[in-house]
Amino acid sequence: MTAEHTRLAAALRELRAGAGLSLAALAERTAYSKSSWERYLNGKSLPPRQAVRELCRLANEPDGRLLALWEIAESHWSGRAVAPAPAPPTDESPRPHPQESPPLAGTWRRRLGGSRLLVVLASAYTVIVGGVAALLFLLLPDSQAQEDEPLPASVPFSLAPQCHGAACEGRDPMRLICGLGPETLASYRTATGAHVELRHSKKCGASWARTWGTEVGDRLDVTAGGPTHGVRIRTKDDAAAFVYTGMAEVRPGSTVRACFRPASADGERECFEARVGGAATTTRPPSSPVASGSPD
């Protein structure tokens, strides 16, 4: 179980306890069984997005914060978090072996390069995460125990953003906790039916684009006047979930632009933009969409 999944499970337990909802009540008032809710609340499996919304509804709680936590957890559960941006070049002498291009979104391969220090750090991280998971497993009720017993109190986790401004450039908004409670600058429905949103985190001083309802091979790019960060839909799993671009540094008044290119050969590139600090907009394509911007 990832740290992001642990945060989500803890928040769900806290919400359920505060609302005084038993597992039997949850099963009766939702489409999910008692055993399913026990797994979701104890972190044994990732709940569906709709289950999170149902719990928020029953607890009379706005679902924005919990859905943001779910998106972060789902991104890491499925391994679709985007790769970090490469470090900026320095004035040091060139290395004997130039670094290869970073992997595209959806992969998290890291080259250890035989570094003994990185191996030690990775081992230590594994031990720590394993220890936390084991502790949670011991603290959480057994599946044979009374399902309506109170679940343990949530464990506090830091939800503070992990970057700001230029430090966020090209990096994953979910992993850096910038995707928690962002504002939507603009929404767009493409000619193929895909949804695209421009998102902005004031705390992180960054914006990014996300898409869903896509097809394998679709591509989404975002820029705020600087580098362009893109992501391609590579698998059916990608197409069935939210997929995010890397972040772009922004300031109040910055213009953020997203461009969607469908996988079909005859598909046209569709772009839209929004200003940070401006009113949110929702846009639909014209009946005969016209390509916007030059092709990649």
Coordinates of C-alpha atoms in Angstrom, one line a residue, residues 10 13 18 63 69-70 77 88-89 158 161 166 168 189 199 207 232 244:
A10 CA -7.2 7.3 6.8
R13 CA -12.1 6.2 8.1
G18 CA -17.5 11.3 12.3
D63 CA -16.4 15.5 -2.0
L69 CA -7.0 12.3 -2.4
W70 CA -8.5 9.5 -4.4
W77 CA -1.8 2.7 -7.5
P88 CA 18.5 21.7 -15.4
P89 CA 22.0 21.7 -17.0
S158 CA 1.4 16.0 5.8
P161 CA 2.6 20.9 -1.3
A166 CA 9.9 26.8 -10.9
C168 CA 7.3 22.3 -9.9
R189 CA -15.0 18.8 -24.5
R199 CA -6.0 23.0 -13.4
S207 CA -0.9 24.7 -13.6
R232 CA 0.2 10.2 -24.3
Y244 CA -2.2 14.3 -16.1

